[in-house]
PDB file of C-alpha atoms in Angstrom:
ATOM      1  CA  MET I   1       0.000   0.000   0.000  1.00 55.00           C
ATOM      2  CA  GLN I   2       1.390   3.406  -0.897  1.00 84.00           C
ATOM      3  CA  GLU I   3       2.287   5.768   1.914  1.00 83.00           C
ATOM      4  CA  LYS I   4      -0.161   8.454   0.744  1.00 85.00           C
ATOM      5  CA  MET I   5      -3.026   5.967   0.846  1.00 89.00           C
ATOM      6  CA  LEU I   6      -1.942   4.761   4.294  1.00 88.00           C
ATOM      7  CA  ILE I   7      -1.920   8.315   5.581  1.00 89.00           C
ATOM      8  CA  GLU I   8      -5.397   8.961   4.201  1.00 90.00           C
ATOM      9  CA  ASP I   9      -6.617   5.756   5.847  1.00 91.00           C
ATOM     10  CA  ILE I  10      -5.000   6.764   9.155  1.00 90.00           C
ATOM     11  CA  ARG I  11      -6.675  10.178   8.926  1.00 89.00           C
ATOM     12  CA  ASN I  12      -9.957   8.293   8.687  1.00 91.00           C
ATOM     13  CA  GLY I  13      -9.129   6.251  11.801  1.00 91.00           C
ATOM     14  CA  SER I  14      -7.777   3.027  10.318  1.00 91.00           C
ATOM     15  CA  GLU I  15      -5.799   1.198  12.989  1.00 92.00           C
ATOM     16  CA  LYS I  16      -4.699  -1.338  10.403  1.00 93.00           C
ATOM     17  CA  ALA I  17      -3.095   1.378   8.255  1.00 91.00           C
ATOM     18  CA  PHE I  18      -1.475   2.858  11.350  1.00 91.00           C
ATOM     19  CA  LYS I  19       0.031  -0.533  12.263  1.00 92.00           C
ATOM     20  CA  ILE I  20       1.423  -0.908   8.745  1.00 92.00           C
ATOM     21  CA  LEU I  21       3.009   2.550   8.827  1.00 90.00           C
ATOM     22  CA  TYR I  22       4.274   1.875  12.336  1.00 91.00           C
ATOM     23  CA  SER I  23       5.962  -1.366  11.306  1.00 92.00           C
ATOM     24  CA  GLN I  24       7.587   0.393   8.341  1.00 91.00           C
ATOM     25  CA  TRP I  25       9.140   3.150  10.448  1.00 91.00           C
ATOM     26  CA  VAL I  26       9.591   1.949  14.034  1.00 93.00           C
ATOM     27  CA  SER I  27      13.057   0.404  13.651  1.00 92.00           C
ATOM     28  CA  ARG I  28      14.495   3.421  11.803  1.00 91.00           C
ATOM     29  CA  LEU I  29      13.021   5.793  14.348  1.00 91.00           C
ATOM     30  CA  TYR I  30      14.333   3.651  17.191  1.00 91.00           C
ATOM     31  CA  GLN I  31      17.873   3.773  15.762  1.00 90.00           C
ATOM     32  CA  PHE I  32      17.666   7.542  15.317  1.00 87.00           C
ATOM     33  CA  VAL I  33      16.550   8.149  18.918  1.00 88.00           C
ATOM     34  CA  TYR I  34      18.874   5.559  20.478  1.00 87.00           C
ATOM     35  CA  GLN I  35      21.971   7.197  19.002  1.00 85.00           C
ATOM     36  CA  TYR I  36      21.252  10.225  21.206  1.00 82.00           C
ATOM     37  CA  LEU I  37      19.834   8.649  24.348  1.00 82.00           C
ATOM     38  CA  LYS I  38      21.904   5.439  24.604  1.00 81.00           C
ATOM     39  CA  SER I  39      19.137   4.043  26.778  1.00 82.00           C
ATOM     40  CA  GLU I  40      16.726   1.363  25.630  1.00 87.00           C
ATOM     41  CA  SER I  41      13.958   2.313  28.037  1.00 86.00           C
ATOM     42  CA  ALA I  42      14.189   6.047  27.279  1.00 86.00           C
ATOM     43  CA  THR I  43      14.310   5.307  23.538  1.00 90.00           C
ATOM     44  CA  ASP I  44      11.233   3.093  23.835  1.00 91.00           C
ATOM     45  CA  ASP I  45       9.410   5.920  25.623  1.00 91.00           C
ATOM     46  CA  VAL I  46      10.304   8.505  22.975  1.00 91.00           C
ATOM     47  CA  VAL I  47       9.360   6.218  20.088  1.00 93.00           C
ATOM     48  CA  GLN I  48       6.069   5.327  21.755  1.00 93.00           C
ATOM     49  CA  GLU I  49       5.281   8.982  22.486  1.00 92.00           C
ATOM     50  CA  THR I  50       6.065   9.906  18.876  1.00 92.00           C
ATOM     51  CA  PHE I  51       3.643   7.357  17.463  1.00 92.00           C
ATOM     52  CA  MET I  52       1.033   8.221  20.096  1.00 92.00           C
ATOM     53  CA  ARG I  53       1.163  11.854  18.989  1.00 91.00           C
ATOM     54  CA  ILE I  54       0.783  10.826  15.368  1.00 90.00           C
ATOM     55  CA  TRP I  55      -2.272   8.736  16.209  1.00 91.00           C
ATOM     56  CA  THR I  56      -3.756  11.415  18.451  1.00 90.00           C
ATOM     57  CA  ASN I  57      -3.291  14.091  15.777  1.00 87.00           C
ATOM     58  CA  ARG I  58      -4.084  11.826  12.834  1.00 88.00           C
ATOM     59  CA  GLU I  59      -6.740  14.195  11.431  1.00 87.00           C
ATOM     60  CA  SER I  60      -4.019  16.783  10.796  1.00 85.00           C
ATOM     61  CA  LEU I  61      -1.863  14.403   8.746  1.00 84.00           C
ATOM     62  CA  ASN I  62      -1.296  15.618   5.214  1.00 81.00           C
ATOM     63  CA  SER I  63      -0.626  12.968   2.605  1.00 75.00           C
ATOM     64  CA  GLU I  64       1.034  15.570   0.366  1.00 73.00           C
ATOM     65  CA  TYR I  65       3.942  15.997   2.770  1.00 76.00           C
ATOM     66  CA  LEU I  66       6.643  13.428   3.385  1.00 80.00           C
ATOM     67  CA  PHE I  67       5.652  11.286   6.331  1.00 82.00           C
ATOM     68  CA  LYS I  68       9.328  10.765   7.179  1.00 84.00           C
ATOM     69  CA  SER I  69       9.824  14.490   7.794  1.00 83.00           C
ATOM     70  CA  TYR I  70       6.700  14.676   9.935  1.00 84.00           C
ATOM     71  CA  LEU I  71       7.675  11.572  11.920  1.00 87.00           C
ATOM     72  CA  PHE I  72      11.236  12.658  12.612  1.00 85.00           C
ATOM     73  CA  THR I  73      10.191  16.215  13.486  1.00 85.00           C
ATOM     74  CA  ILE I  74       7.839  14.893  16.155  1.00 88.00           C
ATOM     75  CA  ALA I  75      10.500  12.446  17.349  1.00 89.00           C
ATOM     76  CA  TYR I  76      13.041  15.268  17.513  1.00 86.00           C
ATOM     77  CA  HIS I  77      10.769  17.310  19.796  1.00 85.00           C
ATOM     78  CA  CYS I  78      10.048  14.280  21.992  1.00 87.00           C
ATOM     79  CA  LEU I  79      13.785  13.558  22.101  1.00 84.00           C
ATOM     80  CA  LEU I  80      14.571  17.115  23.211  1.00 83.00           C
ATOM     81  CA  LYS I  81      11.921  16.857  25.920  1.00 83.00           C
ATOM     82  CA  GLU I  82      13.466  13.600  27.166  1.00 83.00           C
ATOM     83  CA  LEU I  83      17.007  15.023  27.120  1.00 78.00           C
ATOM     84  CA  LYS I  84      15.863  18.046  29.130  1.00 76.00           C
ATOM     85  CA  ARG I  85      14.168  15.720  31.617  1.00 77.00           C
ATOM     86  CA  GLN I  86      17.317  13.612  31.930  1.00 71.00           C
ATOM     87  CA  ILE I  87      19.579  16.614  32.359  1.00 68.00           C
ATOM     88  CA  ASN I  88      17.394  17.830  35.211  1.00 68.00           C
ATOM     89  CA  ASN I  89      17.509  14.385  36.855  1.00 64.00           C
ATOM     90  CA  PRO I  90      20.075  14.473  39.720  1.00 63.00           C
ATOM     91  CA  SER I  91      21.177  10.905  38.993  1.00 63.00           C
ATOM     92  CA  MET I  92      21.928  11.801  35.380  1.00 59.00           C
ATOM     93  CA  GLU I  93      23.954  14.823  36.446  1.00 59.00           C
ATOM     94  CA  LYS I  94      26.048  12.652  38.736  1.00 62.00           C
ATOM     95  CA  TYR I  95      26.371   9.956  36.085  1.00 62.00           C
ATOM     96  CA  LEU I  96      27.606  12.521  33.545  1.00 60.00           C
ATOM     97  CA  GLU I  97      30.105  13.828  36.100  1.00 62.00           C
ATOM     98  CA  TYR I  98      31.310  10.270  36.604  1.00 61.00           C
ATOM     99  CA  GLN I  99      31.595   9.644  32.847  1.00 60.00           C
ATOM    100  CA  ASN I 100      33.516  12.903  32.444  1.00 58.00           C
ATOM    101  CA  THR I 101      35.870  11.978  35.295  1.00 62.00           C
ATOM    102  CA  MET I 102      36.488   8.555  33.819  1.00 57.00           C
ATOM    103  CA  ALA I 103      37.024   9.984  30.314  1.00 54.00           C
ATOM    104  CA  THR I 104      39.777  12.277  31.577  1.00 51.00           C
ATOM    105  CA  LYS I 105      41.731   9.498  33.294  1.00 49.00           C
ATOM    106  CA  ASP I 106      44.782   8.150  31.476  1.00 43.00           C
ATOM    107  CA  ASP I 107      44.166   4.494  32.197  1.00 44.00           C
ATOM    108  CA  GLU I 108      41.681   2.588  30.071  1.00 42.00           C
ATOM    109  CA  ILE I 109      38.437   1.337  31.490  1.00 45.00           C
ATOM    110  CA  SER I 110      37.589  -2.136  30.387  1.00 39.00           C
ATOM    111  CA  ASP I 111      33.941  -2.086  31.380  1.00 43.00           C
ATOM    112  CA  GLU I 112      31.843   0.855  30.347  1.00 46.00           C
ATOM    113  CA  ILE I 113      28.972   1.323  32.740  1.00 50.00           C
ATOM    114  CA  ASP I 114      25.791   2.424  31.138  1.00 58.00           C
ATOM    115  CA  TYR I 115      23.211   4.516  32.866  1.00 59.00           C
ATOM    116  CA  ASP I 116      20.402   1.976  32.571  1.00 67.00           C
ATOM    117  CA  THR I 117      22.499  -0.713  34.255  1.00 72.00           C
ATOM    118  CA  PHE I 118      23.406   1.619  37.096  1.00 69.00           C
ATOM    119  CA  GLN I 119      19.804   2.784  37.572  1.00 71.00           C
ATOM    120  CA  LYS I 120      18.555  -0.827  37.699  1.00 79.00           C
ATOM    121  CA  ALA I 121      21.242  -1.786  40.198  1.00 79.00           C
ATOM    122  CA  LEU I 122      20.450   1.274  42.331  1.00 78.00           C
ATOM    123  CA  GLU I 123      16.713   0.481  42.313  1.00 83.00           C
ATOM    124  CA  LYS I 124      17.440  -3.115  43.299  1.00 86.00           C
ATOM    125  CA  ALA I 125      19.790  -1.941  46.053  1.00 85.00           C
ATOM    126  CA  LYS I 126      17.189   0.527  47.356  1.00 87.00           C
ATOM    127  CA  SER I 127      14.728  -2.362  47.739  1.00 90.00           C
ATOM    128  CA  HIS I 128      16.967  -3.595  50.586  1.00 90.00           C
ATOM    129  CA  LEU I 129      16.347  -0.409  52.575  1.00 91.00           C
ATOM    130  CA  SER I 130      13.610   0.010  55.141  1.00 92.00           C
ATOM    131  CA  PRO I 131      10.751   2.197  53.906  1.00 92.00           C
ATOM    132  CA  ARG I 132      11.938   5.087  56.125  1.00 93.00           C
ATOM    133  CA  GLN I 133      15.566   4.754  55.001  1.00 91.00           C
ATOM    134  CA  ARG I 134      14.506   4.705  51.366  1.00 90.00           C
ATOM    135  CA  GLU I 135      12.283   7.749  51.807  1.00 91.00           C
ATOM    136  CA  ILE I 136      15.066   9.726  53.521  1.00 90.00           C
ATOM    137  CA  PHE I 137      17.668   8.626  50.976  1.00 87.00           C
ATOM    138  CA  GLU I 138      15.459   9.620  48.026  1.00 83.00           C
ATOM    139  CA  LEU I 139      14.491  12.946  49.574  1.00 86.00           C
ATOM    140  CA  ASN I 140      18.123  13.811  50.302  1.00 82.00           C
ATOM    141  CA  LYS I 141      20.055  12.333  47.383  1.00 76.00           C
ATOM    142  CA  GLU I 142      17.523  12.340  44.567  1.00 71.00           C
ATOM    143  CA  CYS I 143      15.423  15.390  45.414  1.00 73.00           C
ATOM    144  CA  GLY I 144      18.240  17.405  47.000  1.00 75.00           C
ATOM    145  CA  ILE I 145      16.338  18.185  50.193  1.00 84.00           C
ATOM    146  CA  SER I 146      18.552  19.060  53.165  1.00 87.00           C
ATOM    147  CA  ILE I 147      18.640  17.057  56.398  1.00 89.00           C
ATOM    148  CA  PRO I 148      16.909  19.800  58.455  1.00 92.00           C
ATOM    149  CA  GLU I 149      14.158  20.105  55.836  1.00 91.00           C
ATOM    150  CA  ILE I 150      13.630  16.331  55.825  1.00 91.00           C
ATOM    151  CA  ALA I 151      13.509  16.299  59.630  1.00 92.00           C
ATOM    152  CA  GLU I 152      10.850  18.996  59.596  1.00 92.00           C
ATOM    153  CA  LYS I 153       8.861  17.340  56.809  1.00 90.00           C
ATOM    154  CA  LEU I 154       8.855  13.934  58.561  1.00 91.00           C
ATOM    155  CA  SER I 155       8.492  15.366  62.086  1.00 93.00           C
ATOM    156  CA  ILE I 156      11.688  13.720  63.348  1.00 93.00           C
ATOM    157  CA  THR I 157      15.007  15.079  64.592  1.00 92.00           C
ATOM    158  CA  ASP I 158      17.986  15.930  62.405  1.00 90.00           C
ATOM    159  CA  GLN I 159      19.951  13.180  64.159  1.00 91.00           C
ATOM    160  CA  VAL I 160      17.362  10.534  63.274  1.00 92.00           C
ATOM    161  CA  VAL I 161      17.558  11.653  59.638  1.00 91.00           C
ATOM    162  CA  ARG I 162      21.376  11.444  59.743  1.00 90.00           C
ATOM    163  CA  ASN I 163      21.274   7.994  61.341  1.00 91.00           C
ATOM    164  CA  GLN I 164      18.747   6.664  58.821  1.00 91.00           C
ATOM    165  CA  LEU I 165      20.669   8.186  55.908  1.00 87.00           C
ATOM    166  CA  SER I 166      23.945   6.770  57.173  1.00 86.00           C
ATOM    167  CA  ALA I 167      22.408   3.298  57.507  1.00 88.00           C
ATOM    168  CA  ALA I 168      20.913   3.594  54.013  1.00 87.00           C
ATOM    169  CA  LEU I 169      24.256   4.635  52.520  1.00 82.00           C
ATOM    170  CA  LYS I 170      26.033   1.732  54.208  1.00 83.00           C
ATOM    171  CA  THR I 171      23.488  -0.737  52.801  1.00 85.00           C
ATOM    172  CA  LEU I 172      23.711   0.780  49.322  1.00 80.00           C
ATOM    173  CA  ARG I 173      27.529   0.717  49.384  1.00 76.00           C
ATOM    174  CA  ASN I 174      27.400  -2.986  50.186  1.00 78.00           C
ATOM    175  CA  GLU I 175      24.793  -3.688  47.501  1.00 78.00           C
ATOM    176  CA  LEU I 176      26.581  -1.687  44.802  1.00 72.00           C
ATOM    177  CA  THR I 177      30.134  -2.916  45.290  1.00 69.00           C
ATOM    178  CA  GLY I 178      30.617  -3.276  41.517  1.00 64.00           C
ATOM    179  CA  PHE I 179      29.985   0.440  41.106  1.00 58.00           C
ATOM    180  CA  ASN I 180      32.509   1.782  43.628  1.00 47.00           C
ATOM    181  CA  ALA I 181      33.721   4.710  41.524  1.00 48.00           C
ATOM    182  CA  ILE I 182      30.179   5.827  40.867  1.00 44.00           C
ATOM    183  CA  ILE I 183      29.177   5.460  44.472  1.00 43.00           C
ATOM    184  CA  LEU I 184      31.864   7.823  45.680  1.00 40.00           C
ATOM    185  CA  ILE I 185      30.783  10.471  43.230  1.00 47.00           C
ATOM    186  CA  ILE I 186      27.057   9.987  43.051  1.00 47.00           C
ATOM    187  CA  VAL I 187      25.263   9.168  46.116  1.00 47.00           C
ATOM    188  CA  PHE I 188      27.265   8.985  49.185  1.00 49.00           C
ATOM    189  CA  SER I 189      28.211  12.295  50.675  1.00 46.00           C
ATOM    190  CA  LEU I 190      25.958  13.601  53.419  1.00 40.00           C
ATOM    191  CA  HIS I 191      24.389  17.016  52.854  1.00 41.00           C
TER     192      HIS I 191
END
């Protein structure tokens, strides 16, 4: 089926035509997005959002214009949105600092740590914390909230926050032993 006909069918609400167009473009779009994000889960999100926007705005599709241009323009905007979100994520900032530190060292690094792997390991490690330790850790290290502010928010003393945070950091250090260089930079200095 020609692309122009598919687009007309999609404009008229044809899910079948949409699936055909999707299957024709999804792998190319995935490769385009992945080269910038280097994260499978983030790439999946951007690709899915791109196609969701196309479906949601299907009535505005114009079969006279190249679908490829339309598709990649939407993907580009979704990609920029995701990059902005990642840059504002404290974990990403710390990860980028770590990558920069490692890139400037003279000795070669045999294993390149990717962000997804680290995030999964951190989430798994956090599951070993008590609910209170996890809450305090996330408020302090991921949201950047100070110890006195956490104490006030949770109606506990500063010392209790420090003790819980210290215990959480000790547990996470033990759980993330394979990520020692990251740990020193990312998560483990008390505010």
